[in-house]
Amino acid sequence: MCGRVGGWREGESGVPSRRTAGAALSIEITDLTVQYGQSLAVRGLSLTVPTGSCFGLLGPNGAGKSSTIRCIATTQTPTSGTIRVGGHDVAAAPAEVRRLLGVVPQGLALYDSLSVAENLRVFGGLFGLRGAALRGRVDWGLELSQLGAHRDKRVHTLSGGMKRRLNIAASLLHAPKILVFDEPTTGVDPQSRNHIFDMIRALHKEGRTVVYTTHYMEEVEALCDRVAIVDHGRLVVCDTMEALLADAGSREFSVSLSEVTSVADLRARLAAAGVVVESLESKGRSLEAVFLALTGRALRDAS
Ligand SMILES: Nc1ncnc2c1ncn2[C@@H]1O[C@H](COP(=O)(O)OP(=O)(O)OP(=O)(O)O)[C@@H](O)[C@H]1O
Ligand SMILES: [Mg+2]
């Protein structure tokens, strides 16, 4: 489903191609170029995001991710190329595109001197919500961000994680179908990061299409079913997570065991089962698992 794919042709990986099966596409980017002065930030990028997918857009600093997202969001005009969102051309029908899209920007877009609830009311108003509909969505935003207990606090008094959660809720008040997150976990602790992941999983489960942009591989691995890697403004690879991680030549597996007591025990059991082992090593839990076990998963919002 991408312009240039690493060893994958449309229709493989169990995913029907648009041409063969008419699969719906939420975002179609064709030959996108973004130039700043003499510098080409995005260089002929083509990719498609299937409706209902949780799509990871992965790339190092300066790869062109935010420039691409700003073009999708209609806040930046591409130098060349076309983008369709929900079938609408962003250049020809920007209002339709903005109705369908919820874009959570990389930088916080909040009013520091207003309270949490006031921010949600202002953003809801900007999305055209009024009266009972606005009140309902503000309550939804407080619930989503778990900031109900802090509704009257001014934003400048909130922690980084609380601001990030509010930034997400404020961007999604108009109940968009297609959600684009640009590095939403920047500067947050593991508790808030987990909560943000839970928010995104819940929104995806409700049937929304998600584009998740980051340079943290483990975040894409934890959340996404498809992934595109961009570098220097170009698409490097795009495929299902399963196909990208499945390397036919790989002979390394990571297995979690609950009963085995030691490497020697495991080696003996494998030998007894006739499994020939080249090397075997035991790994501890990840530092994050230890951190969360020791400090708990509850959000750390100052009361
Ligand atoms: N408004 C701008 N004016 C000039 N150059 C810009 C502008 N915005 C981005 N760039 C440059 O374009 C390139 C791509 O930037 P972009 O922000 O799109 O990358 P990114 O993948 O989002 O990076 P990051 O992970 O750091 O957020 C970079 O070299 C950046 O310096
Ligand atoms: Mg960026």
PDB file of C-alpha atoms and ligand atoms in Angstrom, residues 36 39 41 59-68 70 106 183 215, ligand 1:
ATOM      1  CA  TYR A  36      12.274  24.975   2.503  1.00  0.00           C
ATOM      2  CA  SER A  39      16.516  22.318   1.310  1.00  0.00           C
ATOM      3  CA  ALA A  41      12.651  18.033   3.469  1.00  0.00           C
ATOM      4  CA  GLY A  59      11.904   8.056  11.078  1.00  0.00           C
ATOM      5  CA  PRO A  60      14.885   9.771  12.710  1.00  0.00           C
ATOM      6  CA  ASN A  61      15.024  13.498  13.557  1.00  0.00           C
ATOM      7  CA  GLY A  62      14.654  15.613  10.435  1.00  0.00           C
ATOM      8  CA  ALA A  63      13.291  12.749   8.302  1.00  0.00           C
ATOM      9  CA  GLY A  64      10.341  14.859   7.169  1.00  0.00           C
ATOM     10  CA  LYS A  65       7.602  13.346   9.347  1.00  0.00           C
ATOM     11  CA  SER A  66       6.173  16.603  10.728  1.00  0.00           C
ATOM     12  CA  SER A  67       6.417  18.323   7.331  1.00  0.00           C
ATOM     13  CA  THR A  68       4.371  15.465   5.849  1.00  0.00           C
ATOM     14  CA  ARG A  70       1.437  19.423   8.293  1.00  0.00           C
ATOM     15  CA  GLN A 106       4.320  17.575  17.996  1.00  0.00           C
ATOM     16  CA  GLU A 183       5.363  12.234  18.668  1.00  0.00           C
ATOM     17  CA  HIS A 215      11.356   7.829  16.253  1.00  0.00           C
TER      18      HIS A 215
HETATM   19  N1  LIG B   1       9.651  25.674   8.738  1.00  0.00           N
HETATM   20  C1  LIG B   1      10.826  25.181   8.328  1.00  0.00           C
HETATM   21  N2  LIG B   1      11.735  25.950   7.709  1.00  0.00           N
HETATM   22  C2  LIG B   1      12.918  25.449   7.269  1.00  0.00           C
HETATM   23  N3  LIG B   1      13.278  24.148   7.414  1.00  0.00           N
HETATM   24  C3  LIG B   1      12.425  23.336   8.050  1.00  0.00           C
HETATM   25  C4  LIG B   1      11.154  23.804   8.535  1.00  0.00           C
HETATM   26  N4  LIG B   1      10.488  22.748   9.104  1.00  0.00           N
HETATM   27  C5  LIG B   1      11.327  21.698   8.973  1.00  0.00           C
HETATM   28  N5  LIG B   1      12.471  22.038   8.351  1.00  0.00           N
HETATM   29  C6  LIG B   1      13.582  21.140   8.017  1.00  0.00           C
HETATM   30  O1  LIG B   1      13.042  20.090   7.220  1.00  0.00           O
HETATM   31  C7  LIG B   1      13.601  18.828   7.608  1.00  0.00           C
HETATM   32  C8  LIG B   1      12.495  17.898   8.052  1.00  0.00           C
HETATM   33  O2  LIG B   1      11.930  18.414   9.249  1.00  0.00           O
HETATM   34  P1  LIG B   1      10.663  17.751   9.936  1.00  0.00           P
HETATM   35  O3  LIG B   1      10.354  18.591  11.136  1.00  0.00           O
HETATM   36  O4  LIG B   1       9.606  17.544   8.942  1.00  0.00           O
HETATM   37  O5  LIG B   1      11.281  16.335  10.377  1.00  0.00           O
HETATM   38  P2  LIG B   1      10.785  15.307  11.471  1.00  0.00           P
HETATM   39  O6  LIG B   1      10.934  13.967  10.875  1.00  0.00           O
HETATM   40  O7  LIG B   1       9.443  15.686  11.964  1.00  0.00           O
HETATM   41  O8  LIG B   1      11.866  15.481  12.644  1.00  0.00           O
HETATM   42  P3  LIG B   1      11.713  15.353  14.237  1.00  0.00           P
HETATM   43  O9  LIG B   1      11.725  13.883  14.555  1.00  0.00           O
HETATM   44  O10 LIG B   1      12.926  16.049  14.768  1.00  0.00           O
HETATM   45  O11 LIG B   1      10.445  16.024  14.659  1.00  0.00           O
HETATM   46  C9  LIG B   1      14.616  19.144   8.690  1.00  0.00           C
HETATM   47  O12 LIG B   1      15.879  19.252   8.088  1.00  0.00           O
HETATM   48  C10 LIG B   1      14.167  20.471   9.246  1.00  0.00           C
HETATM   49  O13 LIG B   1      15.247  21.207   9.752  1.00  0.00           O
END
